[in-house]
């Protein structure tokens, strides 16, 4: 990340924080370059917001939460507004997916397919808000016990560079449907579509202060947001160490937390599954989004009887993947997000070679004609990988996968669970009983059987172990945006005096 003083001669636009429905200046004058990863060119500059900027955004969000325009809105009116926001999102899809492609380098085919589903998240949670009911709880004696849920308050949300809008919308949809407000700190690499969405939603009628944005580095702006004394919930998607730091800060104010952190997805391929189909899923799971996703298929664990055929076919499939201009519909793989990330992927290729794994595809920087400044990496496959190797244990976050041999079901599960992570896992088999056994036994919050990357607004999303805590999507996420109050009403009319007949009282509470 390059910090520089602004120059009056620079034609690149400078963006600001989005607070109270408009962009404003922020930071101390130091700017951060935002680059197109396909070309390396600077496409915008943003401020590095400080604690005062974060505090301004938080105070705005708190005022909106407690104010009449948003806090006083009834649930049906809010659901109608959230559905209107979904319509506005859909009406601006073309501009959003093109901007996202420019900002994070994913091929336009991928961004179009991913972003076109995001309005569904808003519509789903608007429906959940309308269907929600509080509980009446049967209790002993003449009492009526019921619950009331109230929106939790201000949600601080730190989003990553790999899926800027999708990961934002998983949280933003439920924030809006529950009546909370949010301050979002997007990745300093990819803030542009987040800013665009805030503008679209404001023009569609979202009250000021409900959706605020602070721009800057994770180590400074993200830290100031996570440790702010007034947050009620922290949502973070990112690396495990970043999650530990932010989570520790938020714990000091007892904020609720949802963390989707690192992953090292095991894909167990059994001999009864079609090898060609398994290879096609392997390429998709490993290389979609240039492998920059916490659930990418990074560890392929393949039964010995089909291992050699699988490796040979995967190497051929990988070699056929077309790198190029992300805006060219023929392009199948774009760049990684930055020069730093490319160097990380290449370093892991070096670790694999040094530890004795066999490189069967890629492992080098890629040169794309006309895009010499871009951060392209050849899609990479290493075979004969042991579980004690770094490329088996550590998250690479790039177009990089490994293949490891297993003998039987117990061996497959041993290898799959040999990881501190537990976000996602996948199983390839035609044996229904085995599929359920393995899905039950593997250490993961998400399991795909004969599929990969599938996501639905109604399906809970999150992991265990070093992959984080809490769940996004589904009723689980919705409920975690409320405080629950239990109300106990005595319906009897009999006399009560504990101190008149203490020995004869049947119970104290």
PDB file of C-alpha atoms in Angstrom, residues 219-481:
ATOM      1  CA  UNK A 219      -4.219  -1.104  11.151  1.00  0.00           C
ATOM      2  CA  UNK A 220      -5.368   2.467  11.861  1.00  0.00           C
ATOM      3  CA  UNK A 221      -8.948   3.139  10.712  1.00  0.00           C
ATOM      4  CA  UNK A 222     -10.082  -0.451  11.270  1.00  0.00           C
ATOM      5  CA  UNK A 223      -8.508  -0.476  14.719  1.00  0.00           C
ATOM      6  CA  UNK A 224     -10.191   2.811  15.683  1.00  0.00           C
ATOM      7  CA  UNK A 225     -13.551   1.422  14.578  1.00  0.00           C
ATOM      8  CA  UNK A 226     -13.210  -1.941  16.320  1.00  0.00           C
ATOM      9  CA  UNK A 227     -12.224  -0.368  19.639  1.00  0.00           C
ATOM     10  CA  UNK A 228     -14.776   2.464  19.566  1.00  0.00           C
ATOM     11  CA  UNK A 229     -16.600   2.604  22.885  1.00  0.00           C
ATOM     12  CA  UNK A 230     -20.047   2.877  21.275  1.00  0.00           C
ATOM     13  CA  UNK A 231     -20.237  -0.144  18.957  1.00  0.00           C
ATOM     14  CA  UNK A 232     -22.840  -2.796  19.757  1.00  0.00           C
ATOM     15  CA  UNK A 233     -21.731  -5.428  17.263  1.00  0.00           C
ATOM     16  CA  UNK A 234     -18.582  -6.035  15.238  1.00  0.00           C
ATOM     17  CA  UNK A 235     -18.741  -7.890  11.914  1.00  0.00           C
ATOM     18  CA  UNK A 236     -15.398  -8.664  10.288  1.00  0.00           C
ATOM     19  CA  UNK A 237     -14.367 -10.755   7.314  1.00  0.00           C
ATOM     20  CA  UNK A 238     -10.618 -11.118   6.949  1.00  0.00           C
ATOM     21  CA  UNK A 239      -7.544 -12.914   8.151  1.00  0.00           C
ATOM     22  CA  UNK A 240      -7.432 -14.801  11.430  1.00  0.00           C
ATOM     23  CA  UNK A 241      -4.851 -12.513  13.037  1.00  0.00           C
ATOM     24  CA  UNK A 242      -6.846  -9.417  12.073  1.00  0.00           C
ATOM     25  CA  UNK A 243      -9.866 -11.065  13.642  1.00  0.00           C
ATOM     26  CA  UNK A 244      -8.014 -11.743  16.874  1.00  0.00           C
ATOM     27  CA  UNK A 245      -6.889  -8.124  17.152  1.00  0.00           C
ATOM     28  CA  UNK A 246     -10.243  -6.582  16.280  1.00  0.00           C
ATOM     29  CA  UNK A 247     -12.165  -9.094  18.370  1.00  0.00           C
ATOM     30  CA  UNK A 248     -10.028  -8.400  21.416  1.00  0.00           C
ATOM     31  CA  UNK A 249     -10.658  -4.672  21.038  1.00  0.00           C
ATOM     32  CA  UNK A 250     -14.424  -5.099  20.624  1.00  0.00           C
ATOM     33  CA  UNK A 251     -14.582  -7.467  23.599  1.00  0.00           C
ATOM     34  CA  UNK A 252     -13.552  -4.594  25.868  1.00  0.00           C
ATOM     35  CA  UNK A 253     -16.938  -2.969  25.273  1.00  0.00           C
ATOM     36  CA  UNK A 254     -18.758  -6.352  25.244  1.00  0.00           C
ATOM     37  CA  UNK A 255     -19.854  -5.933  21.636  1.00  0.00           C
ATOM     38  CA  UNK A 256     -21.463  -8.901  19.920  1.00  0.00           C
ATOM     39  CA  UNK A 257     -19.176 -10.346  17.248  1.00  0.00           C
ATOM     40  CA  UNK A 258     -19.431 -12.195  13.971  1.00  0.00           C
ATOM     41  CA  UNK A 259     -16.082 -13.136  12.463  1.00  0.00           C
ATOM     42  CA  UNK A 260     -15.518 -14.922   9.162  1.00  0.00           C
ATOM     43  CA  UNK A 261     -11.776 -15.479   9.110  1.00  0.00           C
ATOM     44  CA  UNK A 262      -9.233 -17.719   7.398  1.00  0.00           C
ATOM     45  CA  UNK A 263      -9.866 -21.053   5.762  1.00  0.00           C
ATOM     46  CA  UNK A 264      -8.119 -24.026   4.217  1.00  0.00           C
ATOM     47  CA  UNK A 265     -10.961 -25.938   2.621  1.00  0.00           C
ATOM     48  CA  UNK A 266     -10.436 -29.705   2.277  1.00  0.00           C
ATOM     49  CA  UNK A 267     -12.089 -31.344  -0.735  1.00  0.00           C
ATOM     50  CA  UNK A 268     -12.365 -35.118  -0.281  1.00  0.00           C
ATOM     51  CA  UNK A 269     -12.685 -36.928  -3.630  1.00  0.00           C
ATOM     52  CA  UNK A 270     -13.714 -40.591  -3.384  1.00  0.00           C
ATOM     53  CA  UNK A 271     -13.138 -43.196  -6.083  1.00  0.00           C
ATOM     54  CA  UNK A 272     -16.846 -43.657  -6.874  1.00  0.00           C
ATOM     55  CA  UNK A 273     -17.166 -40.065  -8.152  1.00  0.00           C
ATOM     56  CA  UNK A 274     -16.684 -39.190 -11.825  1.00  0.00           C
ATOM     57  CA  UNK A 275     -13.086 -37.978 -12.175  1.00  0.00           C
ATOM     58  CA  UNK A 276     -13.767 -35.473 -14.956  1.00  0.00           C
ATOM     59  CA  UNK A 277     -16.541 -33.850 -12.941  1.00  0.00           C
ATOM     60  CA  UNK A 278     -14.345 -33.811  -9.850  1.00  0.00           C
ATOM     61  CA  UNK A 279     -11.608 -32.053 -11.817  1.00  0.00           C
ATOM     62  CA  UNK A 280     -14.034 -29.446 -13.148  1.00  0.00           C
ATOM     63  CA  UNK A 281     -15.248 -28.739  -9.622  1.00  0.00           C
ATOM     64  CA  UNK A 282     -11.631 -28.621  -8.442  1.00  0.00           C
ATOM     65  CA  UNK A 283     -10.708 -25.944 -10.973  1.00  0.00           C
ATOM     66  CA  UNK A 284     -13.811 -23.930 -10.150  1.00  0.00           C
ATOM     67  CA  UNK A 285     -13.359 -24.246  -6.386  1.00  0.00           C
ATOM     68  CA  UNK A 286      -9.662 -23.399  -6.474  1.00  0.00           C
ATOM     69  CA  UNK A 287      -9.456 -20.650  -9.080  1.00  0.00           C
ATOM     70  CA  UNK A 288     -12.730 -18.696  -9.053  1.00  0.00           C
ATOM     71  CA  UNK A 289     -11.976 -15.183  -7.856  1.00  0.00           C
ATOM     72  CA  UNK A 290      -8.290 -15.951  -8.474  1.00  0.00           C
ATOM     73  CA  UNK A 291      -8.501 -18.202  -5.414  1.00  0.00           C
ATOM     74  CA  UNK A 292      -8.890 -15.152  -3.192  1.00  0.00           C
ATOM     75  CA  UNK A 293     -11.698 -16.505  -1.078  1.00  0.00           C
ATOM     76  CA  UNK A 294     -11.703 -18.081   2.361  1.00  0.00           C
ATOM     77  CA  UNK A 295     -13.648 -21.088   1.063  1.00  0.00           C
ATOM     78  CA  UNK A 296     -11.576 -21.808  -2.050  1.00  0.00           C
ATOM     79  CA  UNK A 297     -10.806 -25.485  -2.644  1.00  0.00           C
ATOM     80  CA  UNK A 298      -7.214 -25.257  -1.462  1.00  0.00           C
ATOM     81  CA  UNK A 299      -6.612 -28.875  -0.312  1.00  0.00           C
ATOM     82  CA  UNK A 300      -7.722 -31.674  -2.627  1.00  0.00           C
ATOM     83  CA  UNK A 301      -7.583 -34.995  -0.809  1.00  0.00           C
ATOM     84  CA  UNK A 302      -7.993 -37.732  -3.404  1.00  0.00           C
ATOM     85  CA  UNK A 303      -8.424 -41.502  -3.046  1.00  0.00           C
ATOM     86  CA  UNK A 304      -5.352 -43.461  -4.111  1.00  0.00           C
ATOM     87  CA  UNK A 305      -7.090 -45.495  -6.843  1.00  0.00           C
ATOM     88  CA  UNK A 306      -7.944 -42.357  -8.866  1.00  0.00           C
ATOM     89  CA  UNK A 307      -5.144 -40.084  -7.639  1.00  0.00           C
ATOM     90  CA  UNK A 308      -2.860 -40.215 -10.683  1.00  0.00           C
ATOM     91  CA  UNK A 309      -5.697 -39.697 -13.160  1.00  0.00           C
ATOM     92  CA  UNK A 310      -7.050 -36.793 -11.100  1.00  0.00           C
ATOM     93  CA  UNK A 311      -3.668 -35.055 -10.954  1.00  0.00           C
ATOM     94  CA  UNK A 312      -3.056 -35.489 -14.682  1.00  0.00           C
ATOM     95  CA  UNK A 313      -6.477 -34.156 -15.646  1.00  0.00           C
ATOM     96  CA  UNK A 314      -6.348 -31.257 -13.166  1.00  0.00           C
ATOM     97  CA  UNK A 315      -2.952 -30.193 -14.498  1.00  0.00           C
ATOM     98  CA  UNK A 316      -4.337 -30.187 -18.060  1.00  0.00           C
ATOM     99  CA  UNK A 317      -7.480 -28.317 -17.035  1.00  0.00           C
ATOM    100  CA  UNK A 318      -5.442 -25.707 -15.161  1.00  0.00           C
ATOM    101  CA  UNK A 319      -3.133 -25.152 -18.115  1.00  0.00           C
ATOM    102  CA  UNK A 320      -6.168 -24.416 -20.323  1.00  0.00           C
ATOM    103  CA  UNK A 321      -7.513 -21.559 -18.166  1.00  0.00           C
ATOM    104  CA  UNK A 322      -7.317 -18.234 -20.003  1.00  0.00           C
ATOM    105  CA  UNK A 323      -5.802 -15.239 -18.206  1.00  0.00           C
ATOM    106  CA  UNK A 324      -6.402 -11.778 -19.602  1.00  0.00           C
ATOM    107  CA  UNK A 325      -8.295  -8.520 -19.566  1.00  0.00           C
ATOM    108  CA  UNK A 326     -10.996  -8.791 -16.885  1.00  0.00           C
ATOM    109  CA  UNK A 327     -13.424  -6.961 -19.200  1.00  0.00           C
ATOM    110  CA  UNK A 328     -12.951  -9.485 -22.019  1.00  0.00           C
ATOM    111  CA  UNK A 329     -15.792 -12.048 -21.812  1.00  0.00           C
ATOM    112  CA  UNK A 330     -13.308 -14.734 -22.934  1.00  0.00           C
ATOM    113  CA  UNK A 331     -11.109 -14.178 -19.856  1.00  0.00           C
ATOM    114  CA  UNK A 332     -11.422 -16.900 -17.218  1.00  0.00           C
ATOM    115  CA  UNK A 333      -8.912 -15.737 -14.597  1.00  0.00           C
ATOM    116  CA  UNK A 334      -7.993 -12.222 -13.550  1.00  0.00           C
ATOM    117  CA  UNK A 335      -5.146 -10.846 -11.430  1.00  0.00           C
ATOM    118  CA  UNK A 336      -4.708 -11.059  -7.681  1.00  0.00           C
ATOM    119  CA  UNK A 337      -5.390  -7.834  -5.820  1.00  0.00           C
ATOM    120  CA  UNK A 338      -1.861  -6.417  -5.447  1.00  0.00           C
ATOM    121  CA  UNK A 339       1.836  -6.876  -6.023  1.00  0.00           C
ATOM    122  CA  UNK A 340       2.155  -7.873  -2.376  1.00  0.00           C
ATOM    123  CA  UNK A 341      -0.424 -10.642  -2.818  1.00  0.00           C
ATOM    124  CA  UNK A 342       1.271 -11.903  -5.970  1.00  0.00           C
ATOM    125  CA  UNK A 343       4.564 -12.148  -4.112  1.00  0.00           C
ATOM    126  CA  UNK A 344       2.828 -14.101  -1.357  1.00  0.00           C
ATOM    127  CA  UNK A 345       1.444 -16.647  -3.816  1.00  0.00           C
ATOM    128  CA  UNK A 346       4.843 -17.031  -5.512  1.00  0.00           C
ATOM    129  CA  UNK A 347       6.511 -17.450  -2.113  1.00  0.00           C
ATOM    130  CA  UNK A 348       4.213 -20.387  -1.355  1.00  0.00           C
ATOM    131  CA  UNK A 349       5.105 -21.925  -4.710  1.00  0.00           C
ATOM    132  CA  UNK A 350       8.696 -21.744  -3.517  1.00  0.00           C
ATOM    133  CA  UNK A 351       7.816 -23.372  -0.199  1.00  0.00           C
ATOM    134  CA  UNK A 352       6.125 -26.204  -2.069  1.00  0.00           C
ATOM    135  CA  UNK A 353       9.178 -26.881  -4.215  1.00  0.00           C
ATOM    136  CA  UNK A 354      11.553 -26.626  -1.256  1.00  0.00           C
ATOM    137  CA  UNK A 355       9.535 -29.140   0.769  1.00  0.00           C
ATOM    138  CA  UNK A 356       9.441 -31.710  -2.012  1.00  0.00           C
ATOM    139  CA  UNK A 357       5.967 -31.263  -3.498  1.00  0.00           C
ATOM    140  CA  UNK A 358       5.592 -31.704  -7.253  1.00  0.00           C
ATOM    141  CA  UNK A 359       4.550 -28.653  -9.275  1.00  0.00           C
ATOM    142  CA  UNK A 360       2.275 -29.915 -12.043  1.00  0.00           C
ATOM    143  CA  UNK A 361       0.855 -26.547 -13.182  1.00  0.00           C
ATOM    144  CA  UNK A 362       1.727 -22.874 -12.805  1.00  0.00           C
ATOM    145  CA  UNK A 363       3.710 -21.525  -9.904  1.00  0.00           C
ATOM    146  CA  UNK A 364       5.010 -18.443 -11.742  1.00  0.00           C
ATOM    147  CA  UNK A 365       4.028 -14.847 -12.404  1.00  0.00           C
ATOM    148  CA  UNK A 366       2.016 -14.541 -15.625  1.00  0.00           C
ATOM    149  CA  UNK A 367       2.650 -12.008 -18.370  1.00  0.00           C
ATOM    150  CA  UNK A 368      -0.516 -10.813 -20.091  1.00  0.00           C
ATOM    151  CA  UNK A 369       0.093  -8.762 -23.282  1.00  0.00           C
ATOM    152  CA  UNK A 370      -1.123  -5.221 -22.808  1.00  0.00           C
ATOM    153  CA  UNK A 371      -1.373  -5.669 -19.053  1.00  0.00           C
ATOM    154  CA  UNK A 372       2.293  -5.803 -18.104  1.00  0.00           C
ATOM    155  CA  UNK A 373       1.654  -3.756 -14.952  1.00  0.00           C
ATOM    156  CA  UNK A 374      -1.029  -6.130 -13.688  1.00  0.00           C
ATOM    157  CA  UNK A 375      -0.684  -8.603 -10.820  1.00  0.00           C
ATOM    158  CA  UNK A 376      -1.287 -11.857 -12.692  1.00  0.00           C
ATOM    159  CA  UNK A 377      -0.274 -15.301 -11.397  1.00  0.00           C
ATOM    160  CA  UNK A 378      -0.493 -18.583 -13.258  1.00  0.00           C
ATOM    161  CA  UNK A 379      -3.076 -20.913 -11.684  1.00  0.00           C
ATOM    162  CA  UNK A 380      -0.995 -23.338  -9.659  1.00  0.00           C
ATOM    163  CA  UNK A 381      -1.317 -27.013  -8.682  1.00  0.00           C
ATOM    164  CA  UNK A 382       1.066 -28.965  -6.472  1.00  0.00           C
ATOM    165  CA  UNK A 383       0.783 -32.749  -6.192  1.00  0.00           C
ATOM    166  CA  UNK A 384       2.249 -35.274  -3.735  1.00  0.00           C
ATOM    167  CA  UNK A 385       1.650 -32.853  -0.883  1.00  0.00           C
ATOM    168  CA  UNK A 386       2.092 -34.104   2.681  1.00  0.00           C
ATOM    169  CA  UNK A 387       0.072 -32.807   5.610  1.00  0.00           C
ATOM    170  CA  UNK A 388       3.169 -31.400   7.330  1.00  0.00           C
ATOM    171  CA  UNK A 389       3.961 -29.062   4.409  1.00  0.00           C
ATOM    172  CA  UNK A 390       3.252 -25.351   4.659  1.00  0.00           C
ATOM    173  CA  UNK A 391       1.170 -25.405   1.489  1.00  0.00           C
ATOM    174  CA  UNK A 392      -1.131 -27.948   3.151  1.00  0.00           C
ATOM    175  CA  UNK A 393      -1.445 -26.092   6.461  1.00  0.00           C
ATOM    176  CA  UNK A 394      -1.342 -22.360   5.652  1.00  0.00           C
ATOM    177  CA  UNK A 395      -3.767 -20.167   3.758  1.00  0.00           C
ATOM    178  CA  UNK A 396      -2.279 -18.898   0.484  1.00  0.00           C
ATOM    179  CA  UNK A 397      -5.201 -16.771  -0.789  1.00  0.00           C
ATOM    180  CA  UNK A 398      -4.470 -17.022  -4.464  1.00  0.00           C
ATOM    181  CA  UNK A 399      -5.016 -19.321  -7.491  1.00  0.00           C
ATOM    182  CA  UNK A 400      -3.231 -22.171  -5.750  1.00  0.00           C
ATOM    183  CA  UNK A 401      -4.281 -25.678  -4.744  1.00  0.00           C
ATOM    184  CA  UNK A 402      -2.620 -28.863  -3.520  1.00  0.00           C
ATOM    185  CA  UNK A 403      -3.378 -32.556  -4.056  1.00  0.00           C
ATOM    186  CA  UNK A 404      -2.818 -35.216  -1.372  1.00  0.00           C
ATOM    187  CA  UNK A 405      -3.411 -38.957  -1.577  1.00  0.00           C
ATOM    188  CA  UNK A 406      -5.640 -40.899   0.883  1.00  0.00           C
ATOM    189  CA  UNK A 407      -6.395 -44.606   1.325  1.00  0.00           C
ATOM    190  CA  UNK A 408      -9.799 -44.880   3.001  1.00  0.00           C
ATOM    191  CA  UNK A 409     -12.550 -42.792   4.610  1.00  0.00           C
ATOM    192  CA  UNK A 410     -10.849 -42.593   7.989  1.00  0.00           C
ATOM    193  CA  UNK A 411      -7.628 -41.448   6.331  1.00  0.00           C
ATOM    194  CA  UNK A 412      -9.501 -38.786   4.331  1.00  0.00           C
ATOM    195  CA  UNK A 413     -11.099 -37.380   7.478  1.00  0.00           C
ATOM    196  CA  UNK A 414      -7.805 -37.432   9.366  1.00  0.00           C
ATOM    197  CA  UNK A 415      -6.183 -35.345   6.639  1.00  0.00           C
ATOM    198  CA  UNK A 416      -9.172 -33.030   6.245  1.00  0.00           C
ATOM    199  CA  UNK A 417      -9.303 -32.271   9.975  1.00  0.00           C
ATOM    200  CA  UNK A 418      -5.542 -31.758  10.248  1.00  0.00           C
ATOM    201  CA  UNK A 419      -5.919 -27.969  10.212  1.00  0.00           C
ATOM    202  CA  UNK A 420      -6.539 -25.145  12.665  1.00  0.00           C
ATOM    203  CA  UNK A 421      -9.213 -23.822  10.281  1.00  0.00           C
ATOM    204  CA  UNK A 422     -12.803 -24.972  10.002  1.00  0.00           C
ATOM    205  CA  UNK A 423     -14.717 -22.738   7.614  1.00  0.00           C
ATOM    206  CA  UNK A 424     -15.754 -24.938   4.691  1.00  0.00           C
ATOM    207  CA  UNK A 425     -15.258 -28.475   3.404  1.00  0.00           C
ATOM    208  CA  UNK A 426     -16.434 -30.448   0.384  1.00  0.00           C
ATOM    209  CA  UNK A 427     -17.137 -34.118  -0.352  1.00  0.00           C
ATOM    210  CA  UNK A 428     -17.257 -35.797  -3.761  1.00  0.00           C
ATOM    211  CA  UNK A 429     -18.989 -39.178  -3.620  1.00  0.00           C
ATOM    212  CA  UNK A 430     -22.002 -41.094  -4.966  1.00  0.00           C
ATOM    213  CA  UNK A 431     -22.395 -43.048  -1.725  1.00  0.00           C
ATOM    214  CA  UNK A 432     -25.242 -41.288   0.126  1.00  0.00           C
ATOM    215  CA  UNK A 433     -24.468 -42.828   3.508  1.00  0.00           C
ATOM    216  CA  UNK A 434     -20.781 -41.937   3.206  1.00  0.00           C
ATOM    217  CA  UNK A 435     -21.662 -38.387   2.186  1.00  0.00           C
ATOM    218  CA  UNK A 436     -23.650 -37.864   5.386  1.00  0.00           C
ATOM    219  CA  UNK A 437     -21.059 -39.588   7.595  1.00  0.00           C
ATOM    220  CA  UNK A 438     -18.214 -37.476   6.253  1.00  0.00           C
ATOM    221  CA  UNK A 439     -20.205 -34.248   6.327  1.00  0.00           C
ATOM    222  CA  UNK A 440     -21.011 -34.927   9.983  1.00  0.00           C
ATOM    223  CA  UNK A 441     -17.422 -35.775  10.954  1.00  0.00           C
ATOM    224  CA  UNK A 442     -15.461 -33.090   9.111  1.00  0.00           C
ATOM    225  CA  UNK A 443     -14.525 -29.983  11.099  1.00  0.00           C
ATOM    226  CA  UNK A 444     -16.292 -27.150   9.257  1.00  0.00           C
ATOM    227  CA  UNK A 445     -19.184 -24.716   9.480  1.00  0.00           C
ATOM    228  CA  UNK A 446     -20.150 -25.235   5.820  1.00  0.00           C
ATOM    229  CA  UNK A 447     -20.042 -28.506   3.858  1.00  0.00           C
ATOM    230  CA  UNK A 448     -20.775 -28.960   0.159  1.00  0.00           C
ATOM    231  CA  UNK A 449     -21.578 -32.425  -1.154  1.00  0.00           C
ATOM    232  CA  UNK A 450     -20.878 -32.715  -4.879  1.00  0.00           C
ATOM    233  CA  UNK A 451     -20.764 -28.941  -5.278  1.00  0.00           C
ATOM    234  CA  UNK A 452     -18.718 -25.903  -4.219  1.00  0.00           C
ATOM    235  CA  UNK A 453     -19.149 -22.227  -3.268  1.00  0.00           C
ATOM    236  CA  UNK A 454     -22.941 -22.458  -3.078  1.00  0.00           C
ATOM    237  CA  UNK A 455     -24.437 -19.673  -0.938  1.00  0.00           C
ATOM    238  CA  UNK A 456     -28.023 -18.707  -0.141  1.00  0.00           C
ATOM    239  CA  UNK A 457     -29.363 -15.812   1.975  1.00  0.00           C
ATOM    240  CA  UNK A 458     -31.305 -18.300   4.116  1.00  0.00           C
ATOM    241  CA  UNK A 459     -28.354 -20.616   4.798  1.00  0.00           C
ATOM    242  CA  UNK A 460     -26.074 -19.848   7.794  1.00  0.00           C
ATOM    243  CA  UNK A 461     -22.486 -19.023   6.828  1.00  0.00           C
ATOM    244  CA  UNK A 462     -19.485 -19.195   9.146  1.00  0.00           C
ATOM    245  CA  UNK A 463     -16.836 -21.433  10.647  1.00  0.00           C
ATOM    246  CA  UNK A 464     -15.255 -22.950  13.720  1.00  0.00           C
ATOM    247  CA  UNK A 465     -11.741 -22.940  15.162  1.00  0.00           C
ATOM    248  CA  UNK A 466      -9.429 -20.346  13.620  1.00  0.00           C
ATOM    249  CA  UNK A 467     -12.079 -19.625  10.985  1.00  0.00           C
ATOM    250  CA  UNK A 468     -14.059 -17.451  13.364  1.00  0.00           C
ATOM    251  CA  UNK A 469     -17.331 -17.338  15.243  1.00  0.00           C
ATOM    252  CA  UNK A 470     -20.960 -16.458  14.701  1.00  0.00           C
ATOM    253  CA  UNK A 471     -22.942 -16.828  11.497  1.00  0.00           C
ATOM    254  CA  UNK A 472     -23.912 -14.571   8.630  1.00  0.00           C
ATOM    255  CA  UNK A 473     -27.093 -15.172   6.598  1.00  0.00           C
ATOM    256  CA  UNK A 474     -30.159 -17.040   7.726  1.00  0.00           C
ATOM    257  CA  UNK A 475     -32.288 -16.597  10.810  1.00  0.00           C
ATOM    258  CA  UNK A 476     -29.129 -17.043  12.907  1.00  0.00           C
ATOM    259  CA  UNK A 477     -27.721 -13.742  11.663  1.00  0.00           C
ATOM    260  CA  UNK A 478     -31.073 -11.980  11.930  1.00  0.00           C
ATOM    261  CA  UNK A 479     -31.559 -12.967  15.570  1.00  0.00           C
ATOM    262  CA  UNK A 480     -28.052 -11.874  16.520  1.00  0.00           C
ATOM    263  CA  UNK A 481     -28.923  -8.279  15.669  1.00  0.00           C
TER     264      UNK A 481
END
